[in-house]
PDB file of C-alpha atoms in Angstrom:
ATOM      1  CA  UNK A   1      42.799 124.037  67.579  1.00 36.00           C
ATOM      2  CA  UNK A   2      43.086 124.975  71.005  1.00 38.00           C
ATOM      3  CA  UNK A   3      40.513 128.469  72.355  1.00 38.00           C
ATOM      4  CA  UNK A   4      37.141 128.539  71.373  1.00 36.00           C
ATOM      5  CA  UNK A   5      36.676 130.900  68.282  1.00 35.00           C
ATOM      6  CA  UNK A   6      35.284 134.133  70.533  1.00 35.00           C
ATOM      7  CA  UNK A   7      40.120 133.304  71.630  1.00 35.00           C
ATOM      8  CA  UNK A   8      40.789 134.517  67.902  1.00 28.00           C
ATOM      9  CA  UNK A   9      37.794 136.346  66.011  1.00 34.00           C
ATOM     10  CA  UNK A  10      38.035 139.055  65.626  1.00 37.00           C
ATOM     11  CA  UNK A  11      35.174 142.221  64.169  1.00 34.00           C
ATOM     12  CA  UNK A  12      36.530 144.029  61.761  1.00 34.00           C
ATOM     13  CA  UNK A  13      34.806 147.067  59.157  1.00 36.00           C
ATOM     14  CA  UNK A  14      35.245 146.156  55.392  1.00 40.00           C
ATOM     15  CA  UNK A  15      36.145 149.850  54.405  1.00 33.00           C
ATOM     16  CA  UNK A  16      34.949 149.270  50.549  1.00 38.00           C
ATOM     17  CA  UNK A  17      30.978 148.588  51.711  1.00 40.00           C
ATOM     18  CA  UNK A  18      31.041 149.593  55.574  1.00 37.00           C
ATOM     19  CA  UNK A  19      29.271 146.052  56.253  1.00 41.00           C
ATOM     20  CA  UNK A  20      30.444 144.936  59.282  1.00 35.00           C
ATOM     21  CA  UNK A  21      30.972 140.710  59.097  1.00 44.00           C
ATOM     22  CA  UNK A  22      32.915 139.112  61.194  1.00 38.00           C
ATOM     23  CA  UNK A  23      36.374 137.257  59.987  1.00 37.00           C
ATOM     24  CA  UNK A  24      39.027 134.225  61.265  1.00 35.00           C
ATOM     25  CA  UNK A  25      41.693 132.643  60.110  1.00 36.00           C
ATOM     26  CA  UNK A  26      41.264 128.743  59.830  1.00 34.00           C
ATOM     27  CA  UNK A  27      45.266 127.183  58.740  1.00 35.00           C
ATOM     28  CA  UNK A  28      45.217 129.249  55.730  1.00 32.00           C
ATOM     29  CA  UNK A  29      41.470 130.533  54.996  1.00 33.00           C
ATOM     30  CA  UNK A  30      40.343 133.989  55.612  1.00 37.00           C
ATOM     31  CA  UNK A  31      36.728 133.584  56.490  1.00 37.00           C
ATOM     32  CA  UNK A  32      34.642 135.902  56.144  1.00 42.00           C
ATOM     33  CA  UNK A  33      30.021 136.217  58.124  1.00 52.00           C
ATOM     34  CA  UNK A  34      29.196 139.132  56.007  1.00 65.00           C
ATOM     35  CA  UNK A  35      25.783 140.394  57.662  1.00 78.00           C
ATOM     36  CA  UNK A  36      24.589 140.419  53.718  1.00 84.00           C
ATOM     37  CA  UNK A  37      26.099 139.906  50.591  1.00 91.00           C
ATOM     38  CA  UNK A  38      25.715 142.023  46.820  1.00 93.00           C
ATOM     39  CA  UNK A  39      22.864 140.433  43.885  1.00 94.00           C
ATOM     40  CA  UNK A  40      21.350 141.194  41.191  1.00 95.00           C
ATOM     41  CA  UNK A  41      17.432 141.230  41.343  1.00 93.00           C
ATOM     42  CA  UNK A  42      17.021 139.893  37.912  1.00 94.00           C
ATOM     43  CA  UNK A  43      17.660 137.416  34.945  1.00 96.00           C
ATOM     44  CA  UNK A  44      18.077 140.647  32.110  1.00 96.00           C
ATOM     45  CA  UNK A  45      20.113 140.413  28.322  1.00 96.00           C
ATOM     46  CA  UNK A  46      21.148 143.072  27.305  1.00 96.00           C
ATOM     47  CA  UNK A  47      23.294 143.365  22.980  1.00 95.00           C
ATOM     48  CA  UNK A  48      25.813 144.545  21.928  1.00 93.00           C
ATOM     49  CA  UNK A  49      27.889 144.687  18.421  1.00 94.00           C
ATOM     50  CA  UNK A  50      31.936 145.656  16.903  1.00 94.00           C
ATOM     51  CA  UNK A  51      33.824 145.580  14.589  1.00 94.00           C
ATOM     52  CA  UNK A  52      30.770 143.023  13.226  1.00 93.00           C
ATOM     53  CA  UNK A  53      30.548 140.400  16.280  1.00 92.00           C
ATOM     54  CA  UNK A  54      27.568 139.980  17.746  1.00 96.00           C
ATOM     55  CA  UNK A  55      27.701 140.017  21.929  1.00 96.00           C
ATOM     56  CA  UNK A  56      24.591 138.099  23.292  1.00 97.00           C
ATOM     57  CA  UNK A  57      24.986 138.880  27.429  1.00 97.00           C
ATOM     58  CA  UNK A  58      22.612 137.500  29.796  1.00 97.00           C
ATOM     59  CA  UNK A  59      22.568 137.298  33.757  1.00 97.00           C
ATOM     60  CA  UNK A  60      20.707 135.547  35.767  1.00 97.00           C
ATOM     61  CA  UNK A  61      20.774 135.147  40.549  1.00 95.00           C
ATOM     62  CA  UNK A  62      21.177 131.516  41.134  1.00 95.00           C
ATOM     63  CA  UNK A  63      22.496 130.335  44.080  1.00 91.00           C
ATOM     64  CA  UNK A  64      24.013 127.332  43.095  1.00 93.00           C
ATOM     65  CA  UNK A  65      26.549 125.738  41.179  1.00 95.00           C
ATOM     66  CA  UNK A  66      23.896 122.400  39.503  1.00 96.00           C
ATOM     67  CA  UNK A  67      21.826 125.505  39.251  1.00 96.00           C
ATOM     68  CA  UNK A  68      24.705 128.408  37.474  1.00 97.00           C
ATOM     69  CA  UNK A  69      25.835 125.211  35.472  1.00 97.00           C
ATOM     70  CA  UNK A  70      22.236 124.154  34.602  1.00 97.00           C
ATOM     71  CA  UNK A  71      21.758 128.421  33.468  1.00 97.00           C
ATOM     72  CA  UNK A  72      25.023 127.865  31.256  1.00 97.00           C
ATOM     73  CA  UNK A  73      23.753 124.431  29.260  1.00 97.00           C
ATOM     74  CA  UNK A  74      20.551 126.482  28.179  1.00 97.00           C
ATOM     75  CA  UNK A  75      22.198 129.401  26.898  1.00 96.00           C
ATOM     76  CA  UNK A  76      24.430 127.033  25.207  1.00 96.00           C
ATOM     77  CA  UNK A  77      21.790 124.998  23.158  1.00 96.00           C
ATOM     78  CA  UNK A  78      19.899 128.387  22.972  1.00 95.00           C
ATOM     79  CA  UNK A  79      23.231 128.913  21.099  1.00 95.00           C
ATOM     80  CA  UNK A  80      24.358 126.284  19.200  1.00 92.00           C
ATOM     81  CA  UNK A  81      25.752 128.929  15.885  1.00 93.00           C
ATOM     82  CA  UNK A  82      28.153 130.855  18.297  1.00 94.00           C
ATOM     83  CA  UNK A  83      31.513 131.201  18.069  1.00 93.00           C
ATOM     84  CA  UNK A  84      31.531 131.143  21.466  1.00 96.00           C
ATOM     85  CA  UNK A  85      29.533 130.758  25.326  1.00 96.00           C
ATOM     86  CA  UNK A  86      31.583 133.323  27.384  1.00 97.00           C
ATOM     87  CA  UNK A  87      30.454 132.788  31.319  1.00 97.00           C
ATOM     88  CA  UNK A  88      31.866 133.217  34.608  1.00 97.00           C
ATOM     89  CA  UNK A  89      29.406 132.644  38.436  1.00 97.00           C
ATOM     90  CA  UNK A  90      30.154 133.379  41.560  1.00 96.00           C
ATOM     91  CA  UNK A  91      28.279 131.400  44.359  1.00 94.00           C
ATOM     92  CA  UNK A  92      28.499 132.566  48.499  1.00 90.00           C
ATOM     93  CA  UNK A  93      28.110 130.101  50.370  1.00 84.00           C
ATOM     94  CA  UNK A  94      29.930 127.688  49.012  1.00 86.00           C
ATOM     95  CA  UNK A  95      32.213 129.694  48.048  1.00 88.00           C
ATOM     96  CA  UNK A  96      32.471 129.011  44.688  1.00 93.00           C
ATOM     97  CA  UNK A  97      34.164 131.894  41.421  1.00 95.00           C
ATOM     98  CA  UNK A  98      34.446 130.088  38.211  1.00 96.00           C
ATOM     99  CA  UNK A  99      35.290 131.097  34.724  1.00 97.00           C
ATOM    100  CA  UNK A 100      35.390 129.898  31.360  1.00 96.00           C
ATOM    101  CA  UNK A 101      36.950 131.671  27.493  1.00 95.00           C
ATOM    102  CA  UNK A 102      35.361 128.764  25.658  1.00 93.00           C
ATOM    103  CA  UNK A 103      38.295 128.377  22.979  1.00 92.00           C
ATOM    104  CA  UNK A 104      39.131 132.978  23.172  1.00 94.00           C
ATOM    105  CA  UNK A 105      42.414 133.653  24.403  1.00 94.00           C
ATOM    106  CA  UNK A 106      43.254 133.020  28.157  1.00 93.00           C
ATOM    107  CA  UNK A 107      42.482 135.888  30.167  1.00 92.00           C
ATOM    108  CA  UNK A 108      40.023 138.200  27.384  1.00 94.00           C
ATOM    109  CA  UNK A 109      37.245 137.121  27.857  1.00 95.00           C
ATOM    110  CA  UNK A 110      35.478 134.941  31.200  1.00 95.00           C
ATOM    111  CA  UNK A 111      37.555 136.014  33.992  1.00 94.00           C
ATOM    112  CA  UNK A 112      37.377 139.420  32.611  1.00 95.00           C
ATOM    113  CA  UNK A 113      33.532 138.824  33.591  1.00 96.00           C
ATOM    114  CA  UNK A 114      33.832 137.681  37.153  1.00 96.00           C
ATOM    115  CA  UNK A 115      37.248 140.689  37.152  1.00 95.00           C
ATOM    116  CA  UNK A 116      33.996 142.690  37.244  1.00 95.00           C
ATOM    117  CA  UNK A 117      31.702 140.332  39.282  1.00 95.00           C
ATOM    118  CA  UNK A 118      34.581 140.965  42.018  1.00 94.00           C
ATOM    119  CA  UNK A 119      35.378 144.997  41.819  1.00 94.00           C
ATOM    120  CA  UNK A 120      31.274 145.237  41.832  1.00 94.00           C
ATOM    121  CA  UNK A 121      30.810 142.226  45.040  1.00 92.00           C
ATOM    122  CA  UNK A 122      28.148 140.531  43.755  1.00 95.00           C
ATOM    123  CA  UNK A 123      28.103 136.989  44.694  1.00 95.00           C
ATOM    124  CA  UNK A 124      25.309 134.863  43.895  1.00 95.00           C
ATOM    125  CA  UNK A 125      25.241 135.650  39.791  1.00 97.00           C
ATOM    126  CA  UNK A 126      25.956 134.208  36.801  1.00 98.00           C
ATOM    127  CA  UNK A 127      26.504 135.620  33.581  1.00 97.00           C
ATOM    128  CA  UNK A 128      26.876 134.182  30.299  1.00 98.00           C
ATOM    129  CA  UNK A 129      28.282 136.278  26.703  1.00 97.00           C
ATOM    130  CA  UNK A 130      27.745 134.605  23.963  1.00 97.00           C
ATOM    131  CA  UNK A 131      28.943 136.096  20.764  1.00 96.00           C
ATOM    132  CA  UNK A 132      28.460 135.451  16.911  1.00 96.00           C
ATOM    133  CA  UNK A 133      32.121 136.485  14.551  1.00 94.00           C
ATOM    134  CA  UNK A 134      31.586 138.507  12.863  1.00 91.00           C
ATOM    135  CA  UNK A 135      34.973 138.319  11.024  1.00 90.00           C
ATOM    136  CA  UNK A 136      36.754 140.956  12.277  1.00 91.00           C
ATOM    137  CA  UNK A 137      39.359 140.339  14.860  1.00 91.00           C
ATOM    138  CA  UNK A 138      39.798 142.564  18.570  1.00 93.00           C
ATOM    139  CA  UNK A 139      42.619 141.181  19.447  1.00 93.00           C
ATOM    140  CA  UNK A 140      43.298 141.687  22.858  1.00 93.00           C
ATOM    141  CA  UNK A 141      42.628 144.061  24.494  1.00 94.00           C
ATOM    142  CA  UNK A 142      40.151 144.126  22.412  1.00 95.00           C
ATOM    143  CA  UNK A 143      38.430 140.960  23.645  1.00 95.00           C
ATOM    144  CA  UNK A 144      38.973 142.110  27.417  1.00 96.00           C
ATOM    145  CA  UNK A 145      36.625 145.467  25.937  1.00 95.00           C
ATOM    146  CA  UNK A 146      34.506 143.604  23.821  1.00 95.00           C
ATOM    147  CA  UNK A 147      33.485 141.488  26.931  1.00 96.00           C
ATOM    148  CA  UNK A 148      33.036 143.749  29.972  1.00 96.00           C
ATOM    149  CA  UNK A 149      30.886 146.432  28.556  1.00 95.00           C
ATOM    150  CA  UNK A 150      28.794 143.401  26.841  1.00 96.00           C
ATOM    151  CA  UNK A 151      28.791 142.368  31.085  1.00 96.00           C
ATOM    152  CA  UNK A 152      28.158 145.887  32.011  1.00 95.00           C
ATOM    153  CA  UNK A 153      25.470 146.480  29.712  1.00 95.00           C
ATOM    154  CA  UNK A 154      23.392 143.046  31.091  1.00 96.00           C
ATOM    155  CA  UNK A 155      24.170 145.161  34.371  1.00 95.00           C
ATOM    156  CA  UNK A 156      22.152 148.437  33.787  1.00 94.00           C
ATOM    157  CA  UNK A 157      19.417 146.233  32.907  1.00 95.00           C
ATOM    158  CA  UNK A 158      19.159 145.159  35.948  1.00 95.00           C
ATOM    159  CA  UNK A 159      19.378 145.826  40.254  1.00 93.00           C
ATOM    160  CA  UNK A 160      21.823 145.305  42.372  1.00 94.00           C
ATOM    161  CA  UNK A 161      21.083 144.474  46.072  1.00 93.00           C
ATOM    162  CA  UNK A 162      21.749 143.036  48.813  1.00 91.00           C
ATOM    163  CA  UNK A 163      20.812 139.690  50.462  1.00 90.00           C
ATOM    164  CA  UNK A 164      21.173 140.815  54.288  1.00 90.00           C
ATOM    165  CA  UNK A 165      21.348 137.385  57.148  1.00 90.00           C
ATOM    166  CA  UNK A 166      18.743 136.604  58.928  1.00 92.00           C
ATOM    167  CA  UNK A 167      17.724 134.510  61.661  1.00 93.00           C
ATOM    168  CA  UNK A 168      14.472 131.914  61.111  1.00 94.00           C
ATOM    169  CA  UNK A 169      12.719 131.006  64.696  1.00 94.00           C
ATOM    170  CA  UNK A 170       9.999 128.878  65.066  1.00 94.00           C
ATOM    171  CA  UNK A 171       7.231 129.841  67.493  1.00 94.00           C
ATOM    172  CA  UNK A 172       3.804 127.847  69.192  1.00 94.00           C
ATOM    173  CA  UNK A 173       1.634 130.248  71.931  1.00 94.00           C
ATOM    174  CA  UNK A 174      -1.788 132.165  71.994  1.00 94.00           C
ATOM    175  CA  UNK A 175      -3.850 134.651  70.273  1.00 94.00           C
ATOM    176  CA  UNK A 176      -2.335 137.335  73.088  1.00 94.00           C
ATOM    177  CA  UNK A 177       0.933 136.226  73.004  1.00 94.00           C
ATOM    178  CA  UNK A 178       1.005 136.931  69.030  1.00 95.00           C
ATOM    179  CA  UNK A 179      -0.512 140.547  68.522  1.00 94.00           C
ATOM    180  CA  UNK A 180       1.897 141.899  70.501  1.00 95.00           C
ATOM    181  CA  UNK A 181       4.869 139.688  69.009  1.00 95.00           C
ATOM    182  CA  UNK A 182       3.606 141.702  65.519  1.00 95.00           C
ATOM    183  CA  UNK A 183       4.158 144.501  66.988  1.00 95.00           C
ATOM    184  CA  UNK A 184       7.289 143.784  68.104  1.00 95.00           C
ATOM    185  CA  UNK A 185       8.152 142.361  64.336  1.00 94.00           C
ATOM    186  CA  UNK A 186       6.526 145.990  62.929  1.00 94.00           C
ATOM    187  CA  UNK A 187       8.393 147.925  65.261  1.00 93.00           C
ATOM    188  CA  UNK A 188      11.808 146.036  63.392  1.00 93.00           C
ATOM    189  CA  UNK A 189      12.290 145.113  60.546  1.00 91.00           C
ATOM    190  CA  UNK A 190      11.443 140.820  60.420  1.00 93.00           C
ATOM    191  CA  UNK A 191       9.369 138.646  58.725  1.00 93.00           C
ATOM    192  CA  UNK A 192       7.103 136.290  59.456  1.00 93.00           C
ATOM    193  CA  UNK A 193       7.490 134.322  57.194  1.00 93.00           C
ATOM    194  CA  UNK A 194       4.726 131.332  58.413  1.00 93.00           C
ATOM    195  CA  UNK A 195       1.575 131.257  59.919  1.00 94.00           C
ATOM    196  CA  UNK A 196      -1.026 128.951  61.050  1.00 94.00           C
ATOM    197  CA  UNK A 197      -4.084 129.683  63.200  1.00 96.00           C
ATOM    198  CA  UNK A 198      -5.769 126.840  65.769  1.00 95.00           C
ATOM    199  CA  UNK A 199      -5.960 126.848  69.090  1.00 94.00           C
ATOM    200  CA  UNK A 200      -3.599 127.816  68.205  1.00 94.00           C
ATOM    201  CA  UNK A 201      -0.822 130.124  66.909  1.00 95.00           C
ATOM    202  CA  UNK A 202       1.972 129.159  64.831  1.00 94.00           C
ATOM    203  CA  UNK A 203       4.602 131.281  63.836  1.00 95.00           C
ATOM    204  CA  UNK A 204       7.823 131.704  62.049  1.00 95.00           C
ATOM    205  CA  UNK A 205       9.679 134.717  61.791  1.00 95.00           C
ATOM    206  CA  UNK A 206      13.033 135.465  59.595  1.00 94.00           C
ATOM    207  CA  UNK A 207      15.473 138.607  61.582  1.00 94.00           C
ATOM    208  CA  UNK A 208      18.176 140.679  60.183  1.00 91.00           C
ATOM    209  CA  UNK A 209      20.978 139.452  62.703  1.00 91.00           C
ATOM    210  CA  UNK A 210      21.868 142.983  63.604  1.00 91.00           C
ATOM    211  CA  UNK A 211      18.450 143.327  65.518  1.00 93.00           C
ATOM    212  CA  UNK A 212      18.628 139.711  66.586  1.00 94.00           C
ATOM    213  CA  UNK A 213      19.761 139.845  69.901  1.00 93.00           C
ATOM    214  CA  UNK A 214      16.875 143.234  71.044  1.00 95.00           C
ATOM    215  CA  UNK A 215      14.012 140.587  69.897  1.00 95.00           C
ATOM    216  CA  UNK A 216      15.120 137.605  71.474  1.00 93.00           C
ATOM    217  CA  UNK A 217      15.328 140.135  74.804  1.00 94.00           C
ATOM    218  CA  UNK A 218      11.731 141.478  73.731  1.00 94.00           C
ATOM    219  CA  UNK A 219       9.338 138.214  72.989  1.00 93.00           C
ATOM    220  CA  UNK A 220      12.154 136.983  77.312  1.00 92.00           C
ATOM    221  CA  UNK A 221      10.758 139.621  78.858  1.00 92.00           C
ATOM    222  CA  UNK A 222       6.852 138.445  78.043  1.00 92.00           C
ATOM    223  CA  UNK A 223       8.851 134.658  78.476  1.00 92.00           C
ATOM    224  CA  UNK A 224       8.101 133.301  75.090  1.00 90.00           C
ATOM    225  CA  UNK A 225      10.907 130.820  74.080  1.00 89.00           C
ATOM    226  CA  UNK A 226      11.684 129.614  70.925  1.00 89.00           C
ATOM    227  CA  UNK A 227      10.326 126.228  69.177  1.00 83.00           C
ATOM    228  CA  UNK A 228      13.628 125.679  67.824  1.00 80.00           C
ATOM    229  CA  UNK A 229      17.069 125.970  66.305  1.00 81.00           C
ATOM    230  CA  UNK A 230      17.485 128.962  65.972  1.00 86.00           C
ATOM    231  CA  UNK A 231      18.665 128.985  61.897  1.00 87.00           C
ATOM    232  CA  UNK A 232      20.594 131.137  59.464  1.00 85.00           C
ATOM    233  CA  UNK A 233      19.015 132.415  55.891  1.00 86.00           C
ATOM    234  CA  UNK A 234      20.518 135.176  53.095  1.00 87.00           C
ATOM    235  CA  UNK A 235      16.844 136.854  51.677  1.00 83.00           C
ATOM    236  CA  UNK A 236      16.652 139.933  49.407  1.00 83.00           C
ATOM    237  CA  UNK A 237      15.420 143.218  49.249  1.00 79.00           C
ATOM    238  CA  UNK A 238      12.953 143.867  47.781  1.00 72.00           C
TER     239      UNK A 238
END
């Protein structure tokens, strides 16, 4: 591919959530580099009864396909006698969306849950809705409604939060410089992830990407250089 990313990258504003992101087209793939994404704060569960069928919805924040699949297996083992264990999950970093209707008519359950996840712009989230059949058929529309309501109910038991892109840098500095950098961090919203105090001070600091240019400028003014390569991580809001 000829030219640099800067030659064909563009910055646009996402009208849905007012976030700024860098996007570019590579072949037929459209890729976004978000400064943040939405996820859930904690694991939760909720129950719903529809025409004698009991629906148990569970949800959990995860960071990988492996973690999602392990959680699904756990819920299935806890509900071996259930008729269906429908699930859906989305992984931000690996761009994975997956669902299973687990024996329900196609498009009535797992895909309905995934559709709500997309509308809510949720990532790094896995949801399982277990159904204990009550003997009354719900029909296609009834199933979509029941699974959608179950997922919506469990979402109300947790909190949707932002996971914000940070740049992580390391320092090894003297104590006087440590005081200055600590003040810089407090004035911004940078987080000190690790500190070690010996004859020198070792620090690992995470800086929100939107503040990094200012942070880098202020640190350069006092003659401090980064000890290692800059890394990108996403950190959840509290």
